[in-house]
Amino acid sequence: MKLYRTELDKGISKKLFDIDTNQFQLDELNFYEDTIKGELSAERSSNGYHISGTIYIPFEQTCDRCLTNYHNLKNVEFNFWFTDENELLQDDSDDVLYLSKNDDEIDLKTLFRELIFLEEQMKHICSEDCKGLCSNCGTNLNEGNCRCSTEEKDSPWKELKILQGTALNIRRKNGITKS
Ligand SMILES: [Zn+2]
Ligand SMILES: [Zn+2]
């Protein structure tokens, strides 16, 4: 994604662009579409250019809780300032970048790449109320209950366990410990 100084000088308003997702496949990122769509605007300021916009990343991810694949369209906004003024560049912000007076173009490829990788590192949860997998049998609890929880409830041993627990508490209270 290259922007030429001639177009930057004129100013860019909501230009649409595509990033090919195939280039990320080696990095084990998965997408459910072939392109990441984006929109950007640019304006000239006294000390350089301000480029802003949004990219829409069609991630195909695996839920950390239930391990199913799901589609996750992420809208990521970006803001970059390009300048050759040292004072601005010394500012600790990652969004202020160097552009030499001699450069006649800006390549945003690496910047977008970084944005995409940062987003990918976020937690992956298919939905806020994902119930995850049963820690005992591995059933996906979003698709239905497994028998582990019901078996526990109906178990004749459960009441015995409760009795045992009570007995233990009484013994503890009375200062008697198991010999
Ligand atoms: Zn999930
Ligand atoms: Zn289970």
mmCIF file of C-alpha atoms and ligand atoms in Angstrom:
data_model
loop_
_atom_site.group_PDB
_atom_site.id
_atom_site.type_symbol
_atom_site.label_atom_id
_atom_site.label_comp_id
_atom_site.label_asym_id
_atom_site.label_seq_id
_atom_site.Cartn_x
_atom_site.Cartn_y
_atom_site.Cartn_z
ATOM 1 C CA MET A 1 0.000 0.000 0.000
ATOM 2 C CA LYS A 2 1.936 2.980 -1.303
ATOM 3 C CA LEU A 3 1.002 6.610 -1.162
ATOM 4 C CA TYR A 4 2.820 9.116 -3.333
ATOM 5 C CA ARG A 5 3.772 12.531 -2.128
ATOM 6 C CA THR A 6 1.905 14.095 -5.001
ATOM 7 C CA GLU A 7 -1.391 12.579 -3.811
ATOM 8 C CA LEU A 8 -0.550 13.287 -0.157
ATOM 9 C CA ASP A 9 -0.027 16.932 -0.990
ATOM 10 C CA LYS A 10 -3.440 17.098 -2.586
ATOM 11 C CA GLY A 11 -5.024 15.342 0.359
ATOM 12 C CA ILE A 12 -6.851 12.006 0.320
ATOM 13 C CA SER A 13 -10.427 11.557 1.413
ATOM 14 C CA LYS A 14 -11.725 8.114 2.360
ATOM 15 C CA LYS A 15 -9.814 6.180 -0.251
ATOM 16 C CA LEU A 16 -10.702 2.484 -0.341
ATOM 17 C CA PHE A 17 -7.996 -0.146 -0.633
ATOM 18 C CA ASP A 18 -7.448 -3.899 -0.297
ATOM 19 C CA ILE A 19 -4.671 -5.897 1.327
ATOM 20 C CA ASP A 20 -4.174 -9.419 0.049
ATOM 21 C CA THR A 21 -4.450 -11.876 2.962
ATOM 22 C CA ASN A 22 -2.456 -14.615 1.218
ATOM 23 C CA GLN A 23 0.796 -12.924 2.173
ATOM 24 C CA PHE A 24 0.128 -13.741 5.866
ATOM 25 C CA GLN A 25 -0.490 -17.421 5.400
ATOM 26 C CA LEU A 26 3.107 -18.370 6.160
ATOM 27 C CA ASP A 27 2.669 -16.734 9.523
ATOM 28 C CA GLU A 28 -0.227 -19.012 10.392
ATOM 29 C CA LEU A 29 -2.795 -16.281 10.432
ATOM 30 C CA ASN A 30 -6.144 -17.364 9.041
ATOM 31 C CA PHE A 31 -8.759 -15.295 7.292
ATOM 32 C CA TYR A 32 -12.164 -16.147 5.925
ATOM 33 C CA GLU A 33 -11.765 -13.746 2.998
ATOM 34 C CA ASP A 34 -9.015 -13.083 0.469
ATOM 35 C CA THR A 35 -8.723 -9.401 1.247
ATOM 36 C CA ILE A 36 -8.577 -7.061 4.195
ATOM 37 C CA LYS A 37 -10.584 -4.010 3.242
ATOM 38 C CA GLY A 38 -9.471 -0.581 4.308
ATOM 39 C CA GLU A 39 -10.256 3.084 4.049
ATOM 40 C CA LEU A 40 -7.887 5.977 4.563
ATOM 41 C CA SER A 41 -7.626 9.718 4.507
ATOM 42 C CA ALA A 42 -4.555 11.910 4.493
ATOM 43 C CA GLU A 43 -3.992 15.555 5.124
ATOM 44 C CA ARG A 44 -1.031 17.825 5.026
ATOM 45 C CA SER A 45 0.034 19.686 8.117
ATOM 46 C CA SER A 46 2.754 22.267 8.701
ATOM 47 C CA ASN A 47 5.252 19.565 9.697
ATOM 48 C CA GLY A 48 4.276 16.574 7.550
ATOM 49 C CA TYR A 49 1.265 14.385 6.896
ATOM 50 C CA HIS A 50 -1.441 12.851 9.017
ATOM 51 C CA ILE A 51 -2.815 9.552 7.717
ATOM 52 C CA SER A 52 -5.833 7.984 9.359
ATOM 53 C CA GLY A 53 -8.424 5.350 8.625
ATOM 54 C CA THR A 54 -9.712 1.892 9.407
ATOM 55 C CA ILE A 55 -8.901 -1.632 8.293
ATOM 56 C CA TYR A 56 -11.473 -4.423 8.522
ATOM 57 C CA ILE A 57 -9.706 -7.697 9.272
ATOM 58 C CA PRO A 58 -11.695 -10.889 8.542
ATOM 59 C CA PHE A 59 -9.957 -13.149 11.055
ATOM 60 C CA GLU A 60 -10.792 -16.792 11.239
ATOM 61 C CA GLN A 61 -9.792 -17.732 14.770
ATOM 62 C CA THR A 62 -10.008 -20.565 17.245
ATOM 63 C CA CYS A 63 -11.806 -19.828 20.491
ATOM 64 C CA ASP A 64 -9.499 -20.137 23.520
ATOM 65 C CA ARG A 65 -12.352 -21.566 25.604
ATOM 66 C CA CYS A 66 -14.280 -23.960 23.363
ATOM 67 C CA LEU A 67 -11.690 -24.516 20.587
ATOM 68 C CA THR A 68 -14.147 -23.995 17.712
ATOM 69 C CA ASN A 69 -13.311 -21.880 14.678
ATOM 70 C CA TYR A 70 -15.278 -18.708 14.266
ATOM 71 C CA HIS A 71 -15.296 -15.562 12.123
ATOM 72 C CA ASN A 72 -14.109 -12.421 13.809
ATOM 73 C CA LEU A 73 -14.322 -9.237 11.745
ATOM 74 C CA LYS A 74 -12.136 -6.724 13.550
ATOM 75 C CA ASN A 75 -12.315 -3.009 12.809
ATOM 76 C CA VAL A 76 -8.973 -1.435 13.588
ATOM 77 C CA GLU A 77 -8.506 2.307 13.436
ATOM 78 C CA PHE A 78 -5.108 3.784 12.726
ATOM 79 C CA ASN A 79 -3.477 7.183 12.947
ATOM 80 C CA PHE A 80 0.023 7.883 11.688
ATOM 81 C CA TRP A 81 1.932 11.108 11.550
ATOM 82 C CA PHE A 82 4.835 11.366 9.122
ATOM 83 C CA THR A 83 7.385 14.092 9.653
ATOM 84 C CA ASP A 84 11.087 14.908 9.495
ATOM 85 C CA GLU A 85 11.010 17.167 12.533
ATOM 86 C CA ASN A 86 13.210 15.767 15.271
ATOM 87 C CA GLU A 87 11.214 17.324 18.045
ATOM 88 C CA LEU A 88 8.104 15.427 17.031
ATOM 89 C CA LEU A 89 10.020 12.199 16.388
ATOM 90 C CA GLN A 90 11.525 12.266 19.868
ATOM 91 C CA ASP A 91 8.031 12.015 21.245
ATOM 92 C CA ASP A 92 7.702 8.425 22.439
ATOM 93 C CA SER A 93 4.633 7.696 20.371
ATOM 94 C CA ASP A 94 4.801 4.757 17.938
ATOM 95 C CA ASP A 95 2.497 6.604 15.617
ATOM 96 C CA VAL A 96 4.947 9.372 14.733
ATOM 97 C CA LEU A 97 7.177 8.196 11.903
ATOM 98 C CA TYR A 98 10.076 9.563 9.964
ATOM 99 C CA LEU A 99 9.671 10.748 6.410
ATOM 100 C CA SER A 100 12.636 12.321 4.697
ATOM 101 C CA LYS A 101 12.107 15.360 2.513
ATOM 102 C CA ASN A 102 13.631 13.313 -0.323
ATOM 103 C CA ASP A 103 11.169 10.440 -0.095
ATOM 104 C CA ASP A 104 8.471 10.729 -2.676
ATOM 105 C CA GLU A 105 6.342 7.896 -1.347
ATOM 106 C CA ILE A 106 5.178 6.243 1.874
ATOM 107 C CA ASP A 107 4.797 2.477 2.055
ATOM 108 C CA LEU A 108 2.244 1.477 4.669
ATOM 109 C CA LYS A 109 2.714 -2.256 4.185
ATOM 110 C CA THR A 110 4.825 -2.923 7.293
ATOM 111 C CA LEU A 111 2.648 -0.699 9.444
ATOM 112 C CA PHE A 112 -0.500 -2.558 8.479
ATOM 113 C CA ARG A 113 1.286 -5.825 9.014
ATOM 114 C CA GLU A 114 2.132 -4.801 12.573
ATOM 115 C CA LEU A 115 -1.454 -3.728 13.233
ATOM 116 C CA ILE A 116 -2.754 -7.073 12.017
ATOM 117 C CA PHE A 117 -0.305 -9.029 14.172
ATOM 118 C CA LEU A 118 -1.104 -6.953 17.251
ATOM 119 C CA GLU A 119 -4.812 -7.604 16.794
ATOM 120 C CA GLU A 120 -4.246 -11.305 16.281
ATOM 121 C CA GLN A 121 -2.491 -11.515 19.660
ATOM 122 C CA MET A 122 -5.610 -10.397 21.501
ATOM 123 C CA LYS A 123 -7.676 -12.987 23.343
ATOM 124 C CA HIS A 124 -9.835 -15.127 21.094
ATOM 125 C CA ILE A 125 -13.293 -15.713 22.520
ATOM 126 C CA CYS A 126 -16.106 -16.754 20.159
ATOM 127 C CA SER A 127 -18.690 -14.948 22.266
ATOM 128 C CA GLU A 128 -18.843 -13.175 25.633
ATOM 129 C CA ASP A 129 -20.833 -16.002 27.155
ATOM 130 C CA CYS A 130 -18.928 -18.931 25.676
ATOM 131 C CA LYS A 131 -19.257 -21.797 28.150
ATOM 132 C CA GLY A 132 -16.106 -23.577 27.001
ATOM 133 C CA LEU A 133 -15.391 -27.265 27.237
ATOM 134 C CA CYS A 134 -16.196 -29.615 30.114
ATOM 135 C CA SER A 135 -12.922 -30.125 31.961
ATOM 136 C CA ASN A 136 -13.852 -33.735 32.519
ATOM 137 C CA CYS A 137 -15.085 -35.102 29.159
ATOM 138 C CA GLY A 138 -14.259 -32.308 26.703
ATOM 139 C CA THR A 139 -17.841 -31.739 25.504
ATOM 140 C CA ASN A 140 -18.435 -28.298 24.019
ATOM 141 C CA LEU A 141 -20.908 -26.914 26.566
ATOM 142 C CA ASN A 142 -22.221 -24.337 24.062
ATOM 143 C CA GLU A 143 -23.722 -27.215 22.100
ATOM 144 C CA GLY A 144 -25.361 -28.887 25.068
ATOM 145 C CA ASN A 145 -24.706 -30.288 28.500
ATOM 146 C CA CYS A 146 -22.616 -33.370 28.982
ATOM 147 C CA ARG A 147 -23.442 -36.116 31.419
ATOM 148 C CA CYS A 148 -20.735 -35.188 33.905
ATOM 149 C CA SER A 149 -22.785 -32.520 35.669
ATOM 150 C CA THR A 150 -26.020 -34.543 35.771
ATOM 151 C CA GLU A 151 -24.251 -37.696 36.887
ATOM 152 C CA GLU A 152 -22.724 -35.810 39.752
ATOM 153 C CA LYS A 153 -26.137 -34.509 40.821
ATOM 154 C CA ASP A 154 -27.797 -37.896 40.723
ATOM 155 C CA SER A 155 -24.949 -39.778 42.248
ATOM 156 C CA PRO A 156 -25.889 -41.705 45.391
ATOM 157 C CA TRP A 157 -22.387 -40.962 46.620
ATOM 158 C CA LYS A 158 -23.000 -37.251 46.622
ATOM 159 C CA GLU A 159 -25.020 -37.270 49.839
ATOM 160 C CA LEU A 160 -22.441 -39.452 51.457
ATOM 161 C CA LYS A 161 -19.770 -36.943 50.481
ATOM 162 C CA ILE A 162 -21.816 -34.176 52.078
ATOM 163 C CA LEU A 163 -22.204 -36.249 55.267
ATOM 164 C CA GLN A 164 -18.510 -36.938 55.333
ATOM 165 C CA GLY A 165 -17.782 -33.255 54.888
ATOM 166 C CA THR A 166 -20.080 -32.315 57.762
ATOM 167 C CA ALA A 167 -18.548 -34.918 60.022
ATOM 168 C CA LEU A 168 -15.095 -33.587 59.203
ATOM 169 C CA ASN A 169 -16.168 -30.027 59.976
ATOM 170 C CA ILE A 170 -17.603 -31.065 63.330
ATOM 171 C CA ARG A 171 -14.417 -32.870 64.166
ATOM 172 C CA ARG A 172 -12.379 -29.828 63.188
ATOM 173 C CA LYS A 173 -14.566 -27.587 65.293
ATOM 174 C CA ASN A 174 -14.025 -29.822 68.291
ATOM 175 C CA GLY A 175 -10.326 -29.813 67.730
ATOM 176 C CA ILE A 176 -10.204 -33.432 66.722
ATOM 177 C CA THR A 177 -7.977 -34.178 63.797
ATOM 178 C CA LYS A 178 -7.865 -37.321 61.757
ATOM 179 C CA SER A 179 -5.422 -39.762 63.179
HETATM 180 ZN ZN ZN B 1 -15.962 -20.403 22.471
HETATM 181 ZN ZN ZN B 2 -18.432 -33.513 30.758
#
